[in-house]
mmCIF file of C-alpha atoms (C1' of nucleotides) in Angstrom:
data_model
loop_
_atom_site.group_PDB
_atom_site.id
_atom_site.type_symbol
_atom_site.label_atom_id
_atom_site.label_comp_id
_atom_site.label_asym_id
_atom_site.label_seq_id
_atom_site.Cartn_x
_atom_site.Cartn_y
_atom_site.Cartn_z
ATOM 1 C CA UNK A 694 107.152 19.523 -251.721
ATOM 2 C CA UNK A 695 109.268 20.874 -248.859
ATOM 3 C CA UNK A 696 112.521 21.365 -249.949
ATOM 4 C CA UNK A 697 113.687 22.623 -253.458
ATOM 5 C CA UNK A 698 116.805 24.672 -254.361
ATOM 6 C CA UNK A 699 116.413 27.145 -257.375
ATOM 7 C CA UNK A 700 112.693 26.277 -258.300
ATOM 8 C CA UNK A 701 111.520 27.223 -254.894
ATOM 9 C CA UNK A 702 114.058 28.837 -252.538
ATOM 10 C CA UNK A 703 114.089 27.603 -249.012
ATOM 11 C CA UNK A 704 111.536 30.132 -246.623
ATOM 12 C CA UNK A 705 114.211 32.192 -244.728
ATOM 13 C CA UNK A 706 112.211 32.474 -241.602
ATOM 14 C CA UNK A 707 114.958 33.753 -239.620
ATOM 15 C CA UNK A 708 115.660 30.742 -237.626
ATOM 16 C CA UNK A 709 119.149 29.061 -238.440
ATOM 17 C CA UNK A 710 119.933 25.350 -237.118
ATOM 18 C CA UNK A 711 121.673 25.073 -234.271
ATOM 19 C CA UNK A 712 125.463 24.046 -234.770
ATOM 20 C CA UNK A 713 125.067 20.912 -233.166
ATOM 21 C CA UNK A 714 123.138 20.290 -236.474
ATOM 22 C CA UNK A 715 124.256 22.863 -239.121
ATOM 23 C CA UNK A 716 127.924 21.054 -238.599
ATOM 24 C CA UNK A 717 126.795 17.429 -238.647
ATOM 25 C CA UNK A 718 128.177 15.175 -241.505
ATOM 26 C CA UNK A 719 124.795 13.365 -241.328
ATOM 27 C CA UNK A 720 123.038 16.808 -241.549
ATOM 28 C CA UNK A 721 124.937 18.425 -243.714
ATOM 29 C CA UNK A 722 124.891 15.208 -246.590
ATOM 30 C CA UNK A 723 121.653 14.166 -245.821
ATOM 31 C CA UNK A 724 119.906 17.373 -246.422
ATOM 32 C CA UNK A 725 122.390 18.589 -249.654
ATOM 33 C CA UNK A 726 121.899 14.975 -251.092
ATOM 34 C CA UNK A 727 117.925 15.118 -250.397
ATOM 35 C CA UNK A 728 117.883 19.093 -251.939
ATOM 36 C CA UNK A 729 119.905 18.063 -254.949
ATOM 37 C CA UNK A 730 117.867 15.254 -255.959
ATOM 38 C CA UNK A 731 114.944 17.404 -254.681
ATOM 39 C CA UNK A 732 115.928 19.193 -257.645
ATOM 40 C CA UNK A 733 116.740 16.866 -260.229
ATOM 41 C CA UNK A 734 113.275 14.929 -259.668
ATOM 42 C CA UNK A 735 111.283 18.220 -259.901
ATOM 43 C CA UNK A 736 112.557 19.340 -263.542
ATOM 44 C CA UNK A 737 113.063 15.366 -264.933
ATOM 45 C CA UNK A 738 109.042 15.285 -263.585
ATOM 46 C CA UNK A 739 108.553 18.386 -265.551
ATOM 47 C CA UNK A 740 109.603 16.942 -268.582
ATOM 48 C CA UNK A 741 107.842 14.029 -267.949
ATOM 49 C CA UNK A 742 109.886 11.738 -266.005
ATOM 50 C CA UNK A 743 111.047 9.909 -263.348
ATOM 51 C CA UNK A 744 114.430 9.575 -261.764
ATOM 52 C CA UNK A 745 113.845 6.084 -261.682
ATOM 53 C CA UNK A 746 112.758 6.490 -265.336
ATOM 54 C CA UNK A 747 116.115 8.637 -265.895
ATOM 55 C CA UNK A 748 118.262 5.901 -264.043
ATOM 56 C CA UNK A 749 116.714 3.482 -265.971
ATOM 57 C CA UNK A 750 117.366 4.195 -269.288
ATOM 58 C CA UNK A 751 120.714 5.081 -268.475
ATOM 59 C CA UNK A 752 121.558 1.649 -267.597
ATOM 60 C CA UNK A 753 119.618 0.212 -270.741
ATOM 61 C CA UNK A 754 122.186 2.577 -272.638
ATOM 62 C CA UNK A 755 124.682 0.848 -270.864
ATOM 63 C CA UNK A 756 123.931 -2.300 -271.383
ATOM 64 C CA UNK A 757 125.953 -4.438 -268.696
ATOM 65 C CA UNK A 758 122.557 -5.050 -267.277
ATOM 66 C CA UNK A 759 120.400 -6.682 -269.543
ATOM 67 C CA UNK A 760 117.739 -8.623 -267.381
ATOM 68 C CA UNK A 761 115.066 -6.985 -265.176
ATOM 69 C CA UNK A 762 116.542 -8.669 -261.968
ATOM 70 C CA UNK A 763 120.026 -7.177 -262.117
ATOM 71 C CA UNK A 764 118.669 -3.416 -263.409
ATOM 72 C CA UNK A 765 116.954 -3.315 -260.106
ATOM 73 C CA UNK A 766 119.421 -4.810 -257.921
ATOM 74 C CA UNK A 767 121.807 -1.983 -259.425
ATOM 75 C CA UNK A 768 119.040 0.574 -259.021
ATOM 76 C CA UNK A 769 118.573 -0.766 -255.575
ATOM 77 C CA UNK A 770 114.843 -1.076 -255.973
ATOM 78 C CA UNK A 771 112.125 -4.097 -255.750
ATOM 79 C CA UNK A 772 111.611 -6.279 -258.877
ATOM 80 C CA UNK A 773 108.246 -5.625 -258.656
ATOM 81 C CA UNK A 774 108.702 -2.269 -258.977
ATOM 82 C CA UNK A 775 110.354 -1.771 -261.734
ATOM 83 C CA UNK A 776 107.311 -3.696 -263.739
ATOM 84 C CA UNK A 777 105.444 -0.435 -263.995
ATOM 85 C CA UNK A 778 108.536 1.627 -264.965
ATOM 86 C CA UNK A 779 109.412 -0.196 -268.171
ATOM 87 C CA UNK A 780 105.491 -0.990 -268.670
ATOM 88 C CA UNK A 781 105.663 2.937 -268.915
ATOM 89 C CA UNK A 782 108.787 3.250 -270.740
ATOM 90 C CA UNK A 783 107.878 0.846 -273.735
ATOM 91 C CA UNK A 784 104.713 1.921 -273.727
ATOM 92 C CA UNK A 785 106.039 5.464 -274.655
ATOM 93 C CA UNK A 786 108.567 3.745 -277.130
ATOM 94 C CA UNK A 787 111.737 4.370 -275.353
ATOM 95 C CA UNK A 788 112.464 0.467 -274.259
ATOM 96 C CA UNK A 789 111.898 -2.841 -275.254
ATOM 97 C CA UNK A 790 111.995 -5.754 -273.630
ATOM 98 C CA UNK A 791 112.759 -9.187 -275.335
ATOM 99 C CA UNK A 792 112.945 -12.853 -274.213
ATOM 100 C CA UNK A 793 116.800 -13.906 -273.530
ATOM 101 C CA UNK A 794 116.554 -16.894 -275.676
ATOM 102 C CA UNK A 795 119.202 -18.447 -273.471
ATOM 103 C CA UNK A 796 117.004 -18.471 -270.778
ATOM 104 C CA UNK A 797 113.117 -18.093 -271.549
ATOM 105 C CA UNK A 798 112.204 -16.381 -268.050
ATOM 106 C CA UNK A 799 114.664 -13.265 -268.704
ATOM 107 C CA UNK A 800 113.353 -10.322 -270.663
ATOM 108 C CA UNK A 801 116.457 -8.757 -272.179
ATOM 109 C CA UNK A 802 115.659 -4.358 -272.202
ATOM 110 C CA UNK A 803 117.085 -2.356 -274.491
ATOM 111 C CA UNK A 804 117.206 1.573 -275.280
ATOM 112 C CA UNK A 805 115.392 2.648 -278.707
ATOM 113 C CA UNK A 806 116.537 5.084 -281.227
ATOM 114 C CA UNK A 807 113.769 7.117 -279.789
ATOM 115 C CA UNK A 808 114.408 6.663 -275.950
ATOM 116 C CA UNK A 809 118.399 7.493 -276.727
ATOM 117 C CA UNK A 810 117.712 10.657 -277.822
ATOM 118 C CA UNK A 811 115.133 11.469 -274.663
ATOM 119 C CA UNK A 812 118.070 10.212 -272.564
ATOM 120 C CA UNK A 813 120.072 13.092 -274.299
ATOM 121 C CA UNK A 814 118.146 15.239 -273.634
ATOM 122 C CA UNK A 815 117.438 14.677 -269.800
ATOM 123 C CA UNK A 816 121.167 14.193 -269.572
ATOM 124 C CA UNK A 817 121.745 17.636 -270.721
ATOM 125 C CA UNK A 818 118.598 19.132 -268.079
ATOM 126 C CA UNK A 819 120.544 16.962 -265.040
ATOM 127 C CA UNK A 820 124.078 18.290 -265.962
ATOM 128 C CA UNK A 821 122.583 22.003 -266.039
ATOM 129 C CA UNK A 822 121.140 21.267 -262.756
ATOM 130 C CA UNK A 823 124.244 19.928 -261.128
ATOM 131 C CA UNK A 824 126.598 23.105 -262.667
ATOM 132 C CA UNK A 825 123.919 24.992 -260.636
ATOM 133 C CA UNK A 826 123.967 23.057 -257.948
ATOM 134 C CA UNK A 827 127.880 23.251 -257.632
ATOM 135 C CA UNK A 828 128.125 26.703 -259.203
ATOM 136 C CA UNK A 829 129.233 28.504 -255.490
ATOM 137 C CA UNK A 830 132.446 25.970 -255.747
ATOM 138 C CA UNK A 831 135.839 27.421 -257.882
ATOM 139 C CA UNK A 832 136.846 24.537 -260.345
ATOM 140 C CA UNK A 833 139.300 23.048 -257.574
ATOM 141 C CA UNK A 834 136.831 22.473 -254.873
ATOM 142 C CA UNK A 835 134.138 20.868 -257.246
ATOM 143 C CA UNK A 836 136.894 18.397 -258.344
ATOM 144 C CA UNK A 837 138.085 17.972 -254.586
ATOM 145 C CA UNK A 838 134.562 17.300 -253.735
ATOM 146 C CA UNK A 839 134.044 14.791 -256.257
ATOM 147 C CA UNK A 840 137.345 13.143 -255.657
ATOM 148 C CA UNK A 841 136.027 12.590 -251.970
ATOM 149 C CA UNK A 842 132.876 11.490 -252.545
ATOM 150 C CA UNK A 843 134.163 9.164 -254.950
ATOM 151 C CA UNK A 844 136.530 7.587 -252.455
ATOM 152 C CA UNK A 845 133.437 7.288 -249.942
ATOM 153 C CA UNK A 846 130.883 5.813 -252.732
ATOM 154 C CA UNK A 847 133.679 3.123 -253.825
ATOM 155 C CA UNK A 848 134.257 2.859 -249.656
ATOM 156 C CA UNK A 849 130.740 2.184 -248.505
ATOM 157 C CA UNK A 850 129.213 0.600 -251.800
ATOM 158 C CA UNK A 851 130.328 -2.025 -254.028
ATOM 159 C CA UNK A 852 128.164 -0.624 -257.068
ATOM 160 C CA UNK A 853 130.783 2.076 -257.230
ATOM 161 C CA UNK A 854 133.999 -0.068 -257.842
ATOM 162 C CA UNK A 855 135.958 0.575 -261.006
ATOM 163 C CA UNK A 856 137.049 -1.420 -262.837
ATOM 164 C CA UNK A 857 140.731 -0.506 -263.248
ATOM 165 C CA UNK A 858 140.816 -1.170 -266.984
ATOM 166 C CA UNK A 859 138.016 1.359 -267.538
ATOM 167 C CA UNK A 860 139.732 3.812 -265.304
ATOM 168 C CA UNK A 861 142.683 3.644 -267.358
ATOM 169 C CA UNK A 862 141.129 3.907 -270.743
ATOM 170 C CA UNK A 863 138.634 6.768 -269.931
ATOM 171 C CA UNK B 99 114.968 -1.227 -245.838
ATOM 172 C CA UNK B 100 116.971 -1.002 -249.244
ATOM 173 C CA UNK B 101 120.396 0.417 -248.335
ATOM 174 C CA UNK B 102 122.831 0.696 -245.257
ATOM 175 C CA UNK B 103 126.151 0.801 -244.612
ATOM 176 C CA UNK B 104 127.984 -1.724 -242.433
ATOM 177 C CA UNK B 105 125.149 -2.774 -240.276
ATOM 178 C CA UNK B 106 124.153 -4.929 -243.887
ATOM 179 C CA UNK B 107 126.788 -4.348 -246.013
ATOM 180 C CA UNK B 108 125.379 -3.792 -249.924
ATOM 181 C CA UNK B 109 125.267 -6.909 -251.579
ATOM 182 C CA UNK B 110 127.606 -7.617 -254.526
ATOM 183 C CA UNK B 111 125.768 -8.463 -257.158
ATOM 184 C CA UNK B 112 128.985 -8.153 -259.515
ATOM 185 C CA UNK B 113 127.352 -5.547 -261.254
ATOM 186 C CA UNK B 114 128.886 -1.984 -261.461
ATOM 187 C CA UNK B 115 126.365 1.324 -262.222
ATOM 188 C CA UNK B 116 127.267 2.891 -265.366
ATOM 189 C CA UNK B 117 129.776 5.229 -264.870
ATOM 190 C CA UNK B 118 127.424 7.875 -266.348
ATOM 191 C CA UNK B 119 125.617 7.785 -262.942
ATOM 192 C CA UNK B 120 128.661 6.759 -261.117
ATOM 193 C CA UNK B 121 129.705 10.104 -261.870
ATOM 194 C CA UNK B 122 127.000 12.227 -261.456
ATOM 195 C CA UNK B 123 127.203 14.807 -258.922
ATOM 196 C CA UNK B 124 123.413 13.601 -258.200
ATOM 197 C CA UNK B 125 123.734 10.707 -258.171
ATOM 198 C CA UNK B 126 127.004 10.339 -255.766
ATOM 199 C CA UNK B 127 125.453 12.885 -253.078
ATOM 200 C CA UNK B 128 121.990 11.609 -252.804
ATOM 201 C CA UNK B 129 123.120 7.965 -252.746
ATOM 202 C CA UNK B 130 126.026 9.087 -250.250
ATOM 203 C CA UNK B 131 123.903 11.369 -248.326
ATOM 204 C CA UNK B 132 120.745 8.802 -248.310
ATOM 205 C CA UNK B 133 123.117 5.976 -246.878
ATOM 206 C CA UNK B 134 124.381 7.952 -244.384
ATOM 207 C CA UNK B 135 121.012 8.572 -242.628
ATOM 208 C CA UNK B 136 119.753 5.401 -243.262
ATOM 209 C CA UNK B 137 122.722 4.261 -240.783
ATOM 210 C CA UNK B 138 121.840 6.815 -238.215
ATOM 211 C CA UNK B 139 118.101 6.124 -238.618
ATOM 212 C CA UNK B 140 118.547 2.547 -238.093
ATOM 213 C CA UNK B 141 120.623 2.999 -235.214
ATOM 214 C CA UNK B 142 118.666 5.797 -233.606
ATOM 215 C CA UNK B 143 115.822 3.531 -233.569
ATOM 216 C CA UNK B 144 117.456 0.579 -231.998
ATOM 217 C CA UNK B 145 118.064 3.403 -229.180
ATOM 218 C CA UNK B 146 114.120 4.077 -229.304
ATOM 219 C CA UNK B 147 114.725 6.911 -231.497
ATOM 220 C CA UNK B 148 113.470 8.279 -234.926
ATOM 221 C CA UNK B 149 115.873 10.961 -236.504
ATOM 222 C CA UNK B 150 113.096 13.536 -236.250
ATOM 223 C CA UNK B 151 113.091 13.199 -232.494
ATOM 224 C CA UNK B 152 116.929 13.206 -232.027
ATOM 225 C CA UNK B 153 116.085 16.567 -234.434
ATOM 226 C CA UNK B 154 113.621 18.023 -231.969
ATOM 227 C CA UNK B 155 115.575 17.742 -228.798
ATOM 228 C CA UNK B 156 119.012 19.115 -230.152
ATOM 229 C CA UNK B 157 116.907 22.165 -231.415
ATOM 230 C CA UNK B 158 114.945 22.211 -227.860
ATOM 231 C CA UNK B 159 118.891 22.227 -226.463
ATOM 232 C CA UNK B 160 119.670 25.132 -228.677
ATOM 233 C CA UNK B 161 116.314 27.352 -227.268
ATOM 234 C CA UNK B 162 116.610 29.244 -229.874
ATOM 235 C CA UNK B 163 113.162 28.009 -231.644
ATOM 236 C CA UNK B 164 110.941 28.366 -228.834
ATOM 237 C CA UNK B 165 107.480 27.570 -230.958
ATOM 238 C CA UNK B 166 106.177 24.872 -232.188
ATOM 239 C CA UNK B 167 105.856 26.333 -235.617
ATOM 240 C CA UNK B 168 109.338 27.690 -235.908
ATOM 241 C CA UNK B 169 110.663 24.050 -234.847
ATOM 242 C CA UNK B 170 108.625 22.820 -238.088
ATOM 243 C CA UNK B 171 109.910 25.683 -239.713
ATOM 244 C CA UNK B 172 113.518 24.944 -239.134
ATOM 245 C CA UNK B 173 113.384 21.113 -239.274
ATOM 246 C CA UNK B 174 111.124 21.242 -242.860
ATOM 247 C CA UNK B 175 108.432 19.359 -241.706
ATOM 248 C CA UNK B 176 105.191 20.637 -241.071
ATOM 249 C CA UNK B 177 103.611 21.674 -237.889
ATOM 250 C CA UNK B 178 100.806 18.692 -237.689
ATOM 251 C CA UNK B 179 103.890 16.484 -237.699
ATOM 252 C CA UNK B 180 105.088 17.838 -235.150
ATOM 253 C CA UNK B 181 102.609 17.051 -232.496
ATOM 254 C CA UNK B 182 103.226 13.934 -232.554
ATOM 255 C CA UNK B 183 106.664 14.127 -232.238
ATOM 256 C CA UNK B 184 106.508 16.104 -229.252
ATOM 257 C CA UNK B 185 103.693 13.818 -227.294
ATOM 258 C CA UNK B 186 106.006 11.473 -227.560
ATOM 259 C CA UNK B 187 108.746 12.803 -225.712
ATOM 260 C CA UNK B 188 106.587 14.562 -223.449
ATOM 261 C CA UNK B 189 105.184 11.490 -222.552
ATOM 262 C CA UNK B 190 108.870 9.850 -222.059
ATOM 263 C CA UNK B 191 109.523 13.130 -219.867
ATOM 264 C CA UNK B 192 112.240 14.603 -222.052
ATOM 265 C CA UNK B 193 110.162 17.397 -223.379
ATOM 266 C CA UNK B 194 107.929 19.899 -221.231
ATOM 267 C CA UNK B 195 105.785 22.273 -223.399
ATOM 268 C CA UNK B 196 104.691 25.336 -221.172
ATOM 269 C CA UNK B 197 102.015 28.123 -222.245
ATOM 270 C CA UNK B 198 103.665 31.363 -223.528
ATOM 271 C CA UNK B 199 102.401 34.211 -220.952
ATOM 272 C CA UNK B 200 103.348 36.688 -223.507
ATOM 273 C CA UNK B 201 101.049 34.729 -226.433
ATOM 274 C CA UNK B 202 98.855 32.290 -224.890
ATOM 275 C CA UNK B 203 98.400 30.658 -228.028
ATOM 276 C CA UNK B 204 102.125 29.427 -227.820
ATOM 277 C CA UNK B 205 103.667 26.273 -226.588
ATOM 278 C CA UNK B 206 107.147 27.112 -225.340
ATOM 279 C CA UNK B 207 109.466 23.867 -225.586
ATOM 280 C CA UNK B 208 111.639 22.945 -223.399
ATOM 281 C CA UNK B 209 114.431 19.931 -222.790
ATOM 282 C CA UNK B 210 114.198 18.331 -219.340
ATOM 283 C CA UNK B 211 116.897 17.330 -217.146
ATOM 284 C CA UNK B 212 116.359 13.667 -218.178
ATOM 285 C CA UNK B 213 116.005 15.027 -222.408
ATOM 286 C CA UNK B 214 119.255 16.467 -222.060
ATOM 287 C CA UNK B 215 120.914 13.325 -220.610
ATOM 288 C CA UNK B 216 119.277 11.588 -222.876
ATOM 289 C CA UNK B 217 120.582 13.816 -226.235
ATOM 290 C CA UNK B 218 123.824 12.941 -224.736
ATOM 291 C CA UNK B 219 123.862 9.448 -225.479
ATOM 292 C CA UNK B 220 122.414 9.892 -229.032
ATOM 293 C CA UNK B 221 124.609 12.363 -229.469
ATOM 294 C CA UNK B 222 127.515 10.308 -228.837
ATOM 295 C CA UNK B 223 125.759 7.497 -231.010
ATOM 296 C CA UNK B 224 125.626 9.644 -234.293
ATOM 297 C CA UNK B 225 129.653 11.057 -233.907
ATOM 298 C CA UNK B 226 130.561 7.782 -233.782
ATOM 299 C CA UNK B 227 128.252 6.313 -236.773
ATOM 300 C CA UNK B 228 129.882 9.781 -238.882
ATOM 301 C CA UNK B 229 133.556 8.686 -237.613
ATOM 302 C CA UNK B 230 133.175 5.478 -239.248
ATOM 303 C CA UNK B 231 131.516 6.832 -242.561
ATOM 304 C CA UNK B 232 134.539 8.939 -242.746
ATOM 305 C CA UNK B 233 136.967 6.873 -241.995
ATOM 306 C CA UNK B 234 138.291 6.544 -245.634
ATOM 307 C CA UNK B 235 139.161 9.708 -245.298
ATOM 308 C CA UNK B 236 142.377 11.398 -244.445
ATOM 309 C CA UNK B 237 142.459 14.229 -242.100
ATOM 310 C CA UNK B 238 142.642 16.552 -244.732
ATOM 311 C CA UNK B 239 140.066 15.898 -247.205
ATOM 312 C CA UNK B 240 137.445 15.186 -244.128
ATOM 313 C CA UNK B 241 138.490 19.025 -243.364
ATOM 314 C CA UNK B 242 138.040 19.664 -247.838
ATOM 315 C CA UNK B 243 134.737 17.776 -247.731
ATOM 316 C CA UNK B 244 133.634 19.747 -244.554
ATOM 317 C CA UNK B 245 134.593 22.987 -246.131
ATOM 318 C CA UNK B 246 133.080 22.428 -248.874
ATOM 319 C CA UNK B 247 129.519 21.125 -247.872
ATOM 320 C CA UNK B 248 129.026 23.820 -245.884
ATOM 321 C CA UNK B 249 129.697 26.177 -248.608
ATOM 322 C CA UNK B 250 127.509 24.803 -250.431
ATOM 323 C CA UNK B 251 124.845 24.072 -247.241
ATOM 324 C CA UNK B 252 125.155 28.546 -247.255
ATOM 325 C CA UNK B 253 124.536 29.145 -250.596
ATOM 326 C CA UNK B 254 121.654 26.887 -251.124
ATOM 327 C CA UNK B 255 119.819 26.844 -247.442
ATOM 328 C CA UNK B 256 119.505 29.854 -245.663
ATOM 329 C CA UNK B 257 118.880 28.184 -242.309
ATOM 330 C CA UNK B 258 122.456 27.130 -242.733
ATOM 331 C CA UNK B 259 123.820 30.620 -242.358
ATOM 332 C CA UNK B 260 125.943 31.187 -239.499
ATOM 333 C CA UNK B 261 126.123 34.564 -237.566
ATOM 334 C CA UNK B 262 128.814 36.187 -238.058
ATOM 335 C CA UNK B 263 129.902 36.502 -234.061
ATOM 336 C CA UNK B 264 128.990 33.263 -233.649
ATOM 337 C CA UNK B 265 131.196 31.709 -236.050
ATOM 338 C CA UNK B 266 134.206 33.929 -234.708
ATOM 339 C CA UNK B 267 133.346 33.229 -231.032
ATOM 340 C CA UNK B 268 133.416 29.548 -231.955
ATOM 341 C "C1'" DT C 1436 113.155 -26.831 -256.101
ATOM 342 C "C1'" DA C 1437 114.836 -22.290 -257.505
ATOM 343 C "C1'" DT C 1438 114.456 -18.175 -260.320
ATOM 344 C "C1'" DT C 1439 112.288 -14.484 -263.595
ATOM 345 C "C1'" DG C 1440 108.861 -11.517 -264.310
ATOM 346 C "C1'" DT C 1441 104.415 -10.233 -262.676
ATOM 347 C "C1'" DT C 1442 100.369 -8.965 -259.801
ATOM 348 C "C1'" DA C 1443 98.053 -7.662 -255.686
ATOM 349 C "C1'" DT C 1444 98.147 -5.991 -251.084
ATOM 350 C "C1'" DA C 1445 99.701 -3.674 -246.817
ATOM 351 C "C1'" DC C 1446 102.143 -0.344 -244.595
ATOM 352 C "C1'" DT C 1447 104.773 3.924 -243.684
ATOM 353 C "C1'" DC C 1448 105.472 8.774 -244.604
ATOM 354 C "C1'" DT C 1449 104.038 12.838 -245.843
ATOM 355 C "C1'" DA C 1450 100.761 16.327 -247.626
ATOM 356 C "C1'" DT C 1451 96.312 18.647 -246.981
ATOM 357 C "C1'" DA C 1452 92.283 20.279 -244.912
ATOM 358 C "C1'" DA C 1453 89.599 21.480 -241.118
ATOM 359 C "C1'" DC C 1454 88.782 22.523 -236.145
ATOM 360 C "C1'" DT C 1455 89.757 25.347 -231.314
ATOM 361 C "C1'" DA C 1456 91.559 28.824 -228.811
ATOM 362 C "C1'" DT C 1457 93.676 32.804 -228.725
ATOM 363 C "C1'" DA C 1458 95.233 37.227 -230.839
ATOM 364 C "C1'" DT D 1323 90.569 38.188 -239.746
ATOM 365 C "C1'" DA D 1324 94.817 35.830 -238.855
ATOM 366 C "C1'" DT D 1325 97.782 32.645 -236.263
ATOM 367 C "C1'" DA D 1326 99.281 28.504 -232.979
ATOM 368 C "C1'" DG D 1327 98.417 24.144 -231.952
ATOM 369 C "C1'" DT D 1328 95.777 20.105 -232.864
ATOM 370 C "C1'" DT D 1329 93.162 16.398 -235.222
ATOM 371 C "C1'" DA D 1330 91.709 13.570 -238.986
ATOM 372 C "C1'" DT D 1331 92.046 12.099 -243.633
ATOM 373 C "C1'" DA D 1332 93.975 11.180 -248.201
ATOM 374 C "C1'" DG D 1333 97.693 10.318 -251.101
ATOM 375 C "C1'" DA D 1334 102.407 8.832 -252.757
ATOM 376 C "C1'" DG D 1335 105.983 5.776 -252.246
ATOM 377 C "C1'" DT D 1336 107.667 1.573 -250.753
ATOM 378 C "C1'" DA D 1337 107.808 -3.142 -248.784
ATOM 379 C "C1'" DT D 1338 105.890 -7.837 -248.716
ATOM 380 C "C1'" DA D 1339 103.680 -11.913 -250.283
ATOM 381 C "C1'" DA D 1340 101.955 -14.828 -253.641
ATOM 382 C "C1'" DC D 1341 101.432 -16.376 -258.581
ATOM 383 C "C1'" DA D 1342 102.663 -18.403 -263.537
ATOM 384 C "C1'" DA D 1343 106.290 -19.629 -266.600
ATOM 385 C "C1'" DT D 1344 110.697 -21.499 -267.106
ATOM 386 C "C1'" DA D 1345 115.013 -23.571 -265.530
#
DNA sequence: TATTGTTATACTCTATAACTATA
DNA sequence: TATAGTTATAGAGTATAACAATA
């Protein structure tokens, strides 16, 4: 591992980035983005997890996604790869995976009794993580910040829309 | 490659991410952050580029690193990686590496005429790539969101501490 | 013929260890 | 003995192609 915040605090050797970098969006994002999820995939590993494992039992919770194919074109990973993952989660009890008797060739994945309350509980380790992560920000820049990104997520990628009824009701 | 933003658009699958990861601070900034490099890197490397190298020369620009080891240091990658890195624009004559007289086991680094014109260009290339990331943004919240990354970049990285002089002067 | 889930394989990064020359 | 640069190797993570079952 290279780059951890908390866990493992970043060497100071003395050197600091040059502007031209320390000041560049791409920088900047890039390299908070990579150290918060740094983060997040070092303790969910610790308690025996993935992040893919995380993300996907959130979305079995969910349930808007019920066949393999559309989990990982959410997840924005390979079919193929997300074979092992449930392989591993049902294995362990969390999942299961049933034939769509609509359509033979779908497996239909849902969350367990067991792997809800797991998802609790890794819920509660990521939201300690992020209150850590975000814990230099007053309460008015950590909602400005997630108003922006927000608006750029919903911008740049579809996955974030909202549907307006939901963002009504909640 | 998985994920890029307006080179290939994401495709719309129809589905939405559960808002419980739609929200997440983690989620948001690494997906945000992770798209946003994936855009430079693919464009860098249309320009004969990786993002390591475009790395290398701004911090051989800056002179402050003048090792080979504090460049890893800085950058987060480790000093074997480097080499290569480094052969490689030597070799394209936008590097020189020179003996330290003081510590003959040092290479000093150094950007060539030719490396500096061609930082220039990539330079240009990655304002323009974060102009159009931004562009959802108003003037002000790209000034919130700048604020508050770097905030957050202090508290979290050391190497993004900026001298205090330096930051007046500037 | 196209699609779902699956398996197997190849490739790219990155992490690690070991070597040399200097200190 | 320790450090700077280098080289070579191993591993994790990911991308790609091909397969069987079903539509």
């Amino acid at each position: 591992m290279r780059y951890t915040i908390g866990v493992t605090p970043p060497v100071n050797t003395g050197a600091c980035l040059p502007s031209a970098l320390a000041t560049s969006p791409v920088f900047l994002l890039g390299r908070l983005g990579y150290a918060l999820k740094r983060q997040a995939v070092a303790e969910l590993e610790e308690a025996g997890y993935s992040f893919y494992e995380y993300s996907v039992l959130t979305l079995a919770e969910d349930g808007t996604c019920k066949a393999q194919t559309e989990i990982a074109d959410v997840l924005l990973l390979d079919r193929s790869q997300l074979v092992g993952l449930l392989d591993g989660l049902e294995e362990r009890g969390l999942i299961e995976r049933q034939r769509d008797q609509n359509d033979r060739r779908r497996h239909v994945v849902k969350l367990t009794r067991g792997g809800r309350q797991e998802l609790g509980r890794l819920r509660t380790l990521v939201n300690r993580i992020e209150d850590e992560f975000l814990a230099p920000l007053d309460a008015e820049s950590r909602s400005d910040l997630f108003a922006i990104l927000s608006r750029l997520a919903r911008a740049h990628d579809t996955r974030f829309a909202v549907p307006a009824d939901v963002a009504v009701a909640s």
